[in-house]
Every structure is written in structure tokens, then in C-alpha cells.
CSV table of C-alpha atoms in Angstrom, one decimal:
chain,number,residue,atom,x,y,z
V,22,MET,CA,35.6,3.6,13.5
V,23,THR,CA,31.9,4.8,14.2
V,24,LYS,CA,30.9,7.8,12.6
V,25,VAL,CA,30.2,10.9,14.7
V,26,TYR,CA,27.9,13.0,12.9
V,27,LYS,CA,28.7,16.8,13.3
V,28,LYS,CA,27.3,19.7,11.5
V,29,ASN,CA,29.2,23.3,11.4
V,30,SER,CA,27.4,26.6,10.9
V,31,GLY,CA,28.5,28.8,8.1
V,32,ASN,CA,30.4,31.1,10.5
V,33,GLY,CA,32.4,28.5,12.7
V,34,MET,CA,30.8,29.4,15.8
V,35,LEU,CA,28.5,26.1,15.8
V,36,CYS,CA,29.0,22.6,15.7
V,37,LEU,CA,26.6,20.1,16.5
V,38,TYR,CA,27.7,16.4,17.3
V,39,LEU,CA,25.0,13.8,17.8
V,40,GLY,CA,26.3,10.0,18.0
V,41,ARG,CA,23.6,8.3,16.1
V,42,ARG,CA,20.6,10.0,13.6
V,43,ASP,CA,18.2,6.8,14.5
V,44,PHE,CA,16.1,7.2,17.5
V,45,VAL,CA,13.8,4.4,18.8
V,46,ASP,CA,10.2,4.5,19.5
V,47,HIS,CA,9.3,1.4,21.7
V,48,VAL,CA,5.4,2.7,21.5
V,49,GLU,CA,5.3,3.1,25.3
V,50,HIS,CA,8.6,5.1,25.3
V,51,VAL,CA,11.0,6.9,22.7
V,52,ASP,CA,14.9,7.4,23.5
V,53,PRO,CA,15.8,10.8,23.8
V,54,VAL,CA,17.9,12.8,21.5
V,55,ASP,CA,21.3,13.4,23.3
V,56,GLY,CA,23.6,15.4,21.7
V,57,VAL,CA,26.5,18.1,22.3
V,58,LEU,CA,26.7,21.4,20.8
V,59,LYS,CA,30.0,23.4,20.7
V,60,ILE,CA,29.7,26.7,20.8
V,61,ASP,CA,32.5,29.5,20.2
V,62,PRO,CA,31.5,32.8,22.3
V,63,SER,CA,34.0,34.7,21.4
V,64,ALA,CA,32.2,36.4,18.5
V,65,LEU,CA,28.5,36.5,19.9
V,66,ASN,CA,28.6,40.0,21.0
V,67,GLY,CA,25.8,39.2,23.4
V,68,LYS,CA,23.5,37.2,21.0
V,69,LYS,CA,21.7,34.1,22.2
V,70,VAL,CA,22.3,30.2,21.3
V,71,TRP,CA,19.4,28.2,20.8
V,72,ILE,CA,18.5,24.5,19.9
V,73,GLN,CA,15.6,23.3,18.8
V,74,LEU,CA,14.1,19.6,17.9
V,75,ALA,CA,11.1,20.3,15.3
V,76,CYS,CA,8.5,17.3,14.3
V,77,ALA,CA,7.4,19.0,10.6
V,78,PHE,CA,5.1,17.4,7.8
V,79,ARG,CA,6.3,18.9,4.7
V,80,TYR,CA,3.5,18.4,1.7
V,81,GLY,CA,5.0,21.0,-1.1
V,82,ARG,CA,8.3,22.1,-3.0
V,83,GLU,CA,10.4,24.2,-0.7
V,84,ASP,CA,11.1,26.6,-3.3
V,85,LEU,CA,7.8,27.6,-3.9
V,86,ASP,CA,7.6,29.1,0.0
V,87,VAL,CA,8.3,32.5,-1.9
V,88,ILE,CA,5.1,32.9,-2.8
V,89,GLY,CA,3.9,33.1,0.7
V,90,VAL,CA,2.2,29.9,0.9
V,91,SER,CA,3.8,27.5,3.6
V,92,PHE,CA,4.6,24.1,2.5
V,93,ARG,CA,5.7,22.9,6.1
V,94,LYS,CA,3.4,22.5,9.1
V,95,ASP,CA,5.0,22.5,12.3
V,96,ILE,CA,3.6,19.2,14.4
V,97,TRP,CA,5.6,19.8,17.4
V,98,ILE,CA,8.9,21.9,18.4
V,99,LYS,CA,10.8,22.3,21.5
V,100,ARG,CA,13.6,24.9,22.1
V,101,ILE,CA,16.4,24.9,24.6
V,102,GLN,CA,18.6,28.2,25.1
V,103,MET,CA,22.0,27.0,25.5
V,104,HIS,CA,24.1,30.4,25.9
V,105,PRO,CA,23.5,31.7,28.2
V,106,PHE,CA,22.3,28.7,29.5
V,107,GLU,CA,18.8,28.9,31.8
V,108,GLY,CA,17.2,26.2,33.6
V,109,THR,CA,18.7,22.8,35.1
V,110,LYS,CA,20.9,20.5,33.5
V,111,PRO,CA,20.1,17.0,33.6
V,112,PRO,CA,22.9,14.4,34.2
V,113,ASN,CA,24.9,13.7,31.1
V,114,THR,CA,23.8,10.7,29.3
V,115,PRO,CA,27.1,8.3,28.3
V,116,MET,CA,26.8,9.3,24.9
V,117,GLN,CA,27.2,12.8,25.6
V,118,ASP,CA,30.1,12.2,27.7
V,119,ALA,CA,31.8,10.0,24.9
V,120,LEU,CA,30.7,13.1,22.2
V,121,LEU,CA,32.0,15.6,24.5
V,122,LYS,CA,35.3,14.1,24.2
V,123,LYS,CA,35.2,15.2,20.4
V,124,ALA,CA,33.9,18.5,21.1
V,125,GLY,CA,36.3,19.5,24.1
V,126,GLU,CA,35.8,22.3,26.6
V,127,GLN,CA,33.4,24.3,24.5
V,128,GLY,CA,30.9,21.2,24.0
V,129,HIS,CA,27.5,21.7,25.8
V,130,PRO,CA,25.2,18.6,26.3
V,131,PHE,CA,21.3,18.7,25.3
V,132,THR,CA,18.4,16.5,25.4
V,133,PHE,CA,15.3,16.5,24.2
V,134,ASP,CA,12.2,13.7,25.0
V,135,ILE,CA,10.0,12.8,22.3
V,136,PRO,CA,6.7,12.7,23.4
V,137,VAL,CA,5.3,9.1,22.4
V,138,HIS,CA,1.9,10.5,20.8
V,139,LEU,CA,4.2,11.8,17.6
V,140,PRO,CA,4.7,10.1,14.3
V,141,CYS,CA,7.9,8.2,12.8
V,142,SER,CA,9.5,9.4,10.2
V,143,VAL,CA,8.0,8.6,6.6
V,144,SER,CA,8.7,10.1,3.3
V,145,LEU,CA,6.6,10.0,0.2
V,146,GLN,CA,8.6,8.8,-2.6
V,147,PRO,CA,8.9,11.6,-5.0
V,148,GLY,CA,8.6,11.5,-9.1
V,149,PRO,CA,11.6,11.6,-11.4
V,150,GLU,CA,11.0,15.0,-12.4
V,151,ASP,CA,10.7,16.2,-8.7
V,152,ALA,CA,13.1,18.6,-6.8
V,153,GLY,CA,13.8,19.4,-3.5
V,154,LYS,CA,12.8,17.6,-0.3
V,155,PRO,CA,10.8,14.8,-0.3
V,156,CYS,CA,6.8,15.2,1.0
V,157,GLY,CA,6.6,13.4,4.7
V,158,VAL,CA,7.2,13.9,8.2
V,159,ASP,CA,10.7,14.2,9.5
V,160,TYR,CA,12.5,15.7,12.6
V,161,GLU,CA,15.2,18.2,12.2
V,162,VAL,CA,18.0,19.6,15.1
V,163,LYS,CA,18.7,23.0,14.6
V,164,ALA,CA,21.1,24.9,16.2
V,165,TYR,CA,20.8,28.7,15.5
V,166,ILE,CA,22.1,32.2,16.9
V,167,THR,CA,19.6,34.9,17.5
V,168,ASN,CA,19.5,38.6,18.8
V,169,GLU,CA,16.2,38.5,20.9
V,170,GLU,CA,14.7,35.6,22.5
V,171,ASP,CA,11.2,35.8,20.6
V,172,GLU,CA,13.1,36.2,17.3
V,173,THR,CA,11.3,33.5,15.0
V,174,ASP,CA,13.2,30.9,13.0
V,175,GLU,CA,12.7,32.6,9.8
V,176,LYS,CA,14.7,35.7,10.5
V,177,VAL,CA,17.6,33.6,11.4
V,178,VAL,CA,20.3,34.2,8.7
V,179,LYS,CA,21.5,30.8,6.8
V,180,LYS,CA,25.2,31.2,8.0
V,181,ASP,CA,24.1,31.3,11.8
V,182,THR,CA,22.5,27.7,11.9
V,183,CYS,CA,23.5,24.2,11.8
V,184,ARG,CA,21.1,21.1,11.4
V,185,LEU,CA,21.0,17.4,11.1
V,186,ILE,CA,18.0,15.9,10.2
V,187,ILE,CA,17.0,12.6,12.7
V,188,ARG,CA,14.9,10.1,12.2
V,189,LYS,CA,12.2,8.5,14.5
V,190,ILE,CA,11.2,4.8,14.0
V,191,GLN,CA,9.8,1.8,15.0
V,192,TYR,CA,10.9,-1.8,15.4
V,193,ALA,CA,8.7,-4.7,15.6
V,194,PRO,CA,7.8,-5.7,19.1
V,195,ASN,CA,8.9,-9.0,20.6
V,196,GLU,CA,5.3,-10.2,21.0
V,197,LEU,CA,4.1,-11.1,17.8
V,198,ALA,CA,0.1,-11.6,17.2
V,199,PRO,CA,-1.1,-14.9,15.6
V,200,GLY,CA,-1.3,-15.1,11.9
V,201,PRO,CA,-4.5,-13.8,10.1
V,202,LYS,CA,-6.9,-16.3,8.2
V,203,THR,CA,-9.8,-15.6,5.8
V,204,ASP,CA,-12.3,-18.5,5.0
V,205,LEU,CA,-15.2,-17.6,1.9
V,206,ASN,CA,-17.3,-19.4,-0.1
V,207,LYS,CA,-18.1,-18.3,-3.6
V,208,GLN,CA,-21.5,-19.8,-5.0
V,209,PHE,CA,-22.4,-19.3,-8.6
V,210,ILE,CA,-25.5,-18.8,-10.3
V,211,THR,CA,-24.9,-21.6,-12.6
V,212,ALA,CA,-23.6,-24.1,-9.8
V,213,ASP,CA,-25.6,-26.4,-7.2
V,214,LYS,CA,-22.2,-26.3,-5.0
V,215,PRO,CA,-19.8,-23.7,-4.2
V,216,ILE,CA,-16.2,-22.9,-4.2
V,217,HIS,CA,-14.5,-22.8,-0.5
V,218,VAL,CA,-11.2,-20.7,-0.5
V,219,GLU,CA,-9.1,-20.6,2.8
V,220,ALA,CA,-5.9,-18.1,3.0
V,221,SER,CA,-3.8,-17.7,6.1
V,222,MET,CA,-0.3,-17.2,7.3
V,223,GLU,CA,1.3,-18.2,10.2
V,224,LYS,CA,1.8,-14.8,11.6
V,225,GLU,CA,0.9,-11.2,10.9
V,226,LEU,CA,4.0,-9.4,11.3
V,227,TYR,CA,7.0,-9.7,8.9
V,228,TYR,CA,10.2,-8.0,8.5
V,229,HIS,CA,11.2,-5.6,5.5
V,230,GLY,CA,12.9,-8.1,2.7
V,231,ASP,CA,12.0,-11.5,4.0
V,232,PRO,CA,9.5,-13.9,2.0
V,233,ILE,CA,5.9,-13.4,3.1
V,234,PRO,CA,4.3,-17.4,3.3
V,235,ILE,CA,0.9,-17.5,2.4
V,236,LYS,CA,-1.2,-20.8,2.6
V,237,LEU,CA,-3.6,-21.5,0.2
V,238,LYS,CA,-6.7,-24.0,0.6
V,239,VAL,CA,-9.2,-24.4,-1.9
V,240,ASN,CA,-12.1,-26.9,-2.4
V,241,ASN,CA,-13.7,-26.6,-5.6
V,242,GLU,CA,-17.0,-28.5,-6.0
V,243,THR,CA,-18.4,-26.7,-9.1
V,244,SER,CA,-17.6,-27.3,-12.8
V,245,LYS,CA,-15.7,-24.2,-13.4
V,246,VAL,CA,-11.8,-24.0,-13.3
V,247,VAL,CA,-9.3,-21.7,-11.7
V,248,LYS,CA,-7.2,-20.8,-14.8
V,249,LYS,CA,-4.5,-19.1,-12.2
V,250,ILE,CA,-3.8,-17.6,-9.0
V,251,LYS,CA,-2.6,-13.8,-8.4
V,252,ILE,CA,-1.2,-12.6,-5.2
V,253,SER,CA,-1.1,-8.5,-4.8
V,254,ILE,CA,0.4,-6.7,-1.9
V,255,HIS,CA,-0.9,-3.3,-1.3
V,256,GLN,CA,0.3,-0.3,0.4
V,257,ILE,CA,-2.6,2.2,2.0
V,258,THR,CA,-1.1,5.8,3.0
V,259,ASP,CA,-3.7,7.8,4.7
V,260,VAL,CA,-2.7,11.4,5.0
V,261,LEU,CA,-4.6,13.0,7.9
V,262,LEU,CA,-2.9,16.4,8.9
V,263,TYR,CA,-3.7,18.6,5.9
V,264,SER,CA,-6.4,16.7,4.0
V,265,ALA,CA,-8.0,13.3,4.0
V,266,ASP,CA,-6.3,11.9,1.1
V,267,LYS,CA,-5.9,7.7,1.0
V,268,TYR,CA,-3.1,6.5,-1.2
V,269,HIS,CA,-3.4,3.0,-2.3
V,270,LYS,CA,-0.5,1.6,-4.0
V,271,CYS,CA,0.6,-1.9,-5.0
V,272,VAL,CA,3.9,-3.0,-4.5
V,273,LEU,CA,3.7,-6.3,-5.7
V,274,ASN,CA,1.5,-8.3,-8.0
V,275,GLU,CA,2.6,-12.1,-9.0
V,276,GLU,CA,0.9,-14.4,-11.5
V,277,PHE,CA,1.1,-18.1,-10.7
V,278,ALA,CA,0.3,-20.4,-13.4
V,279,ASP,CA,-1.5,-22.9,-11.0
V,280,GLN,CA,-5.0,-24.7,-12.5
V,281,ILE,CA,-7.7,-26.2,-10.4
V,282,ASN,CA,-10.2,-28.1,-12.2
V,283,ALA,CA,-13.7,-28.8,-11.6
V,284,ASN,CA,-14.6,-31.0,-8.9
V,285,SER,CA,-11.2,-30.9,-7.0
V,286,THR,CA,-9.4,-29.7,-4.0
V,287,PHE,CA,-6.2,-27.7,-4.1
V,288,GLU,CA,-3.4,-26.7,-1.4
V,289,LYS,CA,-0.1,-24.9,-1.6
V,290,GLU,CA,2.2,-22.3,0.1
V,291,TYR,CA,3.2,-19.6,-1.9
V,292,ARG,CA,6.2,-17.1,-1.4
V,293,VAL,CA,6.4,-13.6,-2.0
V,294,THR,CA,8.6,-10.6,-1.0
V,295,PRO,CA,7.5,-7.0,-1.5
V,296,LEU,CA,11.0,-4.7,-2.2
V,297,LEU,CA,11.5,-1.2,-2.7
V,298,ALA,CA,13.9,-1.9,-5.6
V,299,ASN,CA,10.7,-3.3,-7.5
V,300,ASN,CA,8.9,0.0,-6.8
V,301,LYS,CA,11.3,2.9,-7.8
V,302,GLU,CA,9.2,4.6,-10.3
V,303,LYS,CA,5.9,4.6,-8.0
V,304,ARG,CA,5.6,8.5,-7.4
V,305,GLY,CA,3.6,8.8,-3.8
V,306,LEU,CA,4.7,5.6,-2.2
V,307,SER,CA,5.8,5.7,1.4
V,308,LEU,CA,9.0,5.3,2.7
V,309,ASP,CA,10.7,4.8,5.9
V,310,GLY,CA,12.2,8.2,6.6
V,311,LYS,CA,15.2,9.3,4.2
V,312,LEU,CA,18.8,10.4,5.6
V,313,LYS,CA,20.2,11.9,2.6
V,314,ASP,CA,20.4,9.4,-0.2
V,315,GLU,CA,20.8,6.4,2.2
V,316,ASP,CA,19.3,3.4,0.7
V,317,THR,CA,15.7,3.1,2.7
V,318,ASN,CA,12.8,0.6,2.6
V,319,LEU,CA,8.8,0.6,2.2
V,320,ALA,CA,7.2,2.4,5.0
V,321,SER,CA,6.8,0.3,8.3
V,322,SER,CA,3.3,-0.4,9.3
V,323,THR,CA,2.3,2.5,11.8
V,324,ILE,CA,1.8,1.3,15.4
V,325,LEU,CA,-0.4,3.4,17.3
V,326,LEU,CA,-1.3,3.4,21.1
V,327,PRO,CA,-5.0,2.6,22.0
V,328,ASN,CA,-6.8,6.2,21.9
V,329,MET,CA,-4.1,7.2,20.3
V,330,ASP,CA,-5.0,10.9,18.0
V,331,LYS,CA,-4.4,9.6,14.7
V,332,LYS,CA,-4.9,13.4,13.1
V,333,ILE,CA,-1.4,14.0,14.5
V,334,GLN,CA,0.5,11.3,12.7
V,335,GLY,CA,0.4,13.0,9.1
V,336,LEU,CA,0.8,9.8,7.7
V,337,VAL,CA,-0.5,6.4,8.9
V,338,VAL,CA,0.8,3.5,6.7
V,339,SER,CA,-1.1,0.1,6.4
V,340,TYR,CA,-0.8,-3.3,4.1
V,341,LYS,CA,-3.0,-5.4,3.0
V,342,ILE,CA,-2.3,-8.7,0.8
V,343,LYS,CA,-4.9,-9.6,-2.0
V,344,VAL,CA,-5.2,-13.5,-2.9
V,345,THR,CA,-7.1,-13.8,-6.3
V,346,LEU,CA,-8.3,-17.0,-8.0
V,347,MET,CA,-8.8,-15.9,-11.6
V,348,MET,CA,-11.5,-18.1,-12.9
V,349,GLY,CA,-12.1,-19.5,-16.6
V,350,GLY,CA,-15.1,-18.6,-18.3
V,351,GLY,CA,-18.3,-20.6,-19.0
V,352,LEU,CA,-20.3,-21.1,-22.0
V,353,LEU,CA,-20.1,-17.5,-22.5
V,354,GLY,CA,-16.4,-16.4,-22.0
V,355,SER,CA,-15.4,-14.0,-20.1
V,356,LEU,CA,-19.2,-12.8,-19.3
V,357,THR,CA,-19.8,-15.5,-17.1
V,358,SER,CA,-16.4,-15.8,-15.2
V,359,SER,CA,-16.1,-14.2,-11.3
V,360,ASP,CA,-12.5,-13.8,-9.9
V,361,ILE,CA,-12.5,-14.8,-6.2
V,362,THR,CA,-10.8,-12.3,-3.8
V,363,ALA,CA,-9.7,-13.3,-0.2
V,364,GLU,CA,-7.7,-10.5,1.8
V,365,LEU,CA,-5.3,-10.7,4.8
V,366,PRO,CA,-3.8,-7.7,6.8
V,367,LEU,CA,-0.1,-7.3,6.7
V,368,VAL,CA,2.1,-5.7,9.3
V,369,LEU,CA,5.6,-4.5,7.4
V,370,MET,CA,8.3,-3.7,10.3
V,371,ALA,CA,11.9,-3.5,10.6
V,372,PRO,CA,13.7,-6.2,13.2
V,373,LYS,CA,15.0,-4.7,16.2
V,374,PRO,CA,19.0,-4.9,15.9
V,375,ALA,CA,21.0,-6.8,18.5
V,376,GLY,CA,23.4,-4.7,20.8
V,377,GLN,CA,22.1,-1.5,20.1
V,378,THR,CA,24.4,-0.2,22.6
V,379,SER,CA,27.4,-1.2,20.2
V,380,THR,CA,27.7,2.4,18.7
V,381,LEU,CA,28.2,4.0,22.1
V,382,ASN,CA,31.2,1.2,23.3
V,383,ARG,CA,32.9,1.7,20.1
V,384,LEU,CA,32.5,5.8,20.3
V,385,ASN,CA,34.2,5.4,24.0
V,386,SER,CA,37.0,3.1,22.9
V,387,GLN,CA,38.1,5.6,20.3
């Protein structure tokens, strides 16, 4: 049986229904947020009922808001008056028709269109001692009862509200770019000839949890020896909304005991897999937005439309791979050693699931 996401207000007068909590950003358009709000008008006493969708960036602990400093910045917010309803109702979506069967006669459909320029849901992994909601970008659907149209959210009492966090997510595109390749020559002062390094991948985009094959070719024309190979993957998060911070987090670091002798060639494919499970203790690591305590993964790479304003994204995530040849020292030991590093860009995303309409089909069959 497919789960229907629902949340009641403390006073029992409102109940919010959603058939899903993940809404896909297809880059050129975003899935509409289509739900149903059940309203019991018997005790409203002339009060109005509103529903809103807000995209906000949270960058501090919620319990510190009492000192008068806001740690939540709204990026985008849209409100619809649900009772008494004003405006023109769009046709119901198939999802809303299915939810109305659950909500009954007091159910009222609502639809929000998310602009394409808004960020995807991303959260920063908290430290073990951190409490409250994590920092990051989140989306919240919230229904509430107010006396006046211009009354702000902060004045609404908790029992008159119900809310659900949703996620705006991106899946990997169908058309993939060709894989990157890096060529470099390193010339040592003590050697007549260079060492040539070529690192490449078959494609630039890989799915979360899948092994990433990296091809390495080395032509060592020097008298130096490569003692071992190190491969590391780094997550770079640009925090653009409230400051110009940049976080570099190493999410994978593996060493391979392959030795490349002087005046020799070497060719090998390495397979590495960056996983959140191996990075649970790293505070400030970017993750795909979480819903309660559900498992998530490393944040997907941010895909932007051309000419899109990066600042409104709040957090922009990218990855790079470093392939390092760790050189043995010469006559003077480590003083004359000089490691060689080749870098490759990496796009990390989730695959588009098959049969995205299956949730709706199961809802209708109940």
C-alpha cells in the first residue's frame, strides 16, 4: 500500500495531504506541487485559511531565534487563500483526484508551480553535538489559520498550523557529456626527460553508489620511481547566500601500492566509490536534502541553466577527482621528491527512476 503523506493541525481543523514529497527539477521545468487541504469550517469563526510553499535557507540553530537574530532567510514564498477561496481553480491533476478520495468532501486541491531558477534541496551534515534542523536549503508546505490577510506567519499559533517538508531534486540527464581527460608532463630539475601522465574517464557523470572507473597511463622517462598511487575525491560547496564561503571536503581517499619504475610505462584502471557511509562524522558535508531521519546520500552536483543567478541557489555543489603519483625521493630523500597530481571534474547525481507514475497508479487502485 502506497503511503499518503498527511499532517493534521493541533486543533484538528486542517489536514494536509500529499501523494509524494519529492518533486523533480527537470532543469527546464519543475514538477508542480499538487496536494489537497482538508478544512473543517465549523470552528473558523470568520478566520481565513491559507496555504504556502516556501523555499528558505537555514544557516543557524532554530532555538537561537529568541535573541532576535533570524537564522532563516526566505528565498521564495507563494501563498494561496484556501478559505474563503479567492481566484480561479485550475483543473485537478490525477494526483489530486486520488487524494480527494482520501480527504472526502472537505478536501480542497491546491497547486504550486516552482520556478526553475530556485535551488534544489541540500543540507549540511551536522556535527555530533549539533541539535535542531540542519543548515541548508529546504522547501516547506504549510497551511495555517489567520485573522487578517496581512497577518504574518510569525503571529500564527502553532496549533493552527500543519506543515510538511518536501524536496526539490534533480536526476541525471538522459544525454551524457563525454568523459574528461587530463594530460600533463612533469619535468624534474635532475632529469633530462619528463614523466607523462594521462588520467581519463569514459564519462563525466556517475550515479551515487556506483563505482567510478579511472584510467591512468604513465610514461616515466626519468630515473625517479613512483612509490604508490593516491586517488581522492573532493566535494566543493559554495555558500553564496549570506557569505562567500567555500567548503572543501575530501569524501574519498585511497592509496594503491602500485610502483612505477624508472624508464618504464604503466597503464591501469582504478575503481573507486565515494559513499556517505564513509563520511558520517564530517560536519559541513553537503547532502541531498533529508526528510526526517531518512537515509540520504552525498549531495548531487548542482546543474544550472545558462545565465542563471548562482547567488539565489544558496549552495552550489561540485566535485573533482585528484590522481596523485607519490614520488620516491632522490639522493636527498624527500627534499627532492615532488608528487604529481592530475585533476578531473566529476558530476555525481541520482539516476532517473523508472516508472515515476507508479505512485499515482497505486493510489488510484486503493
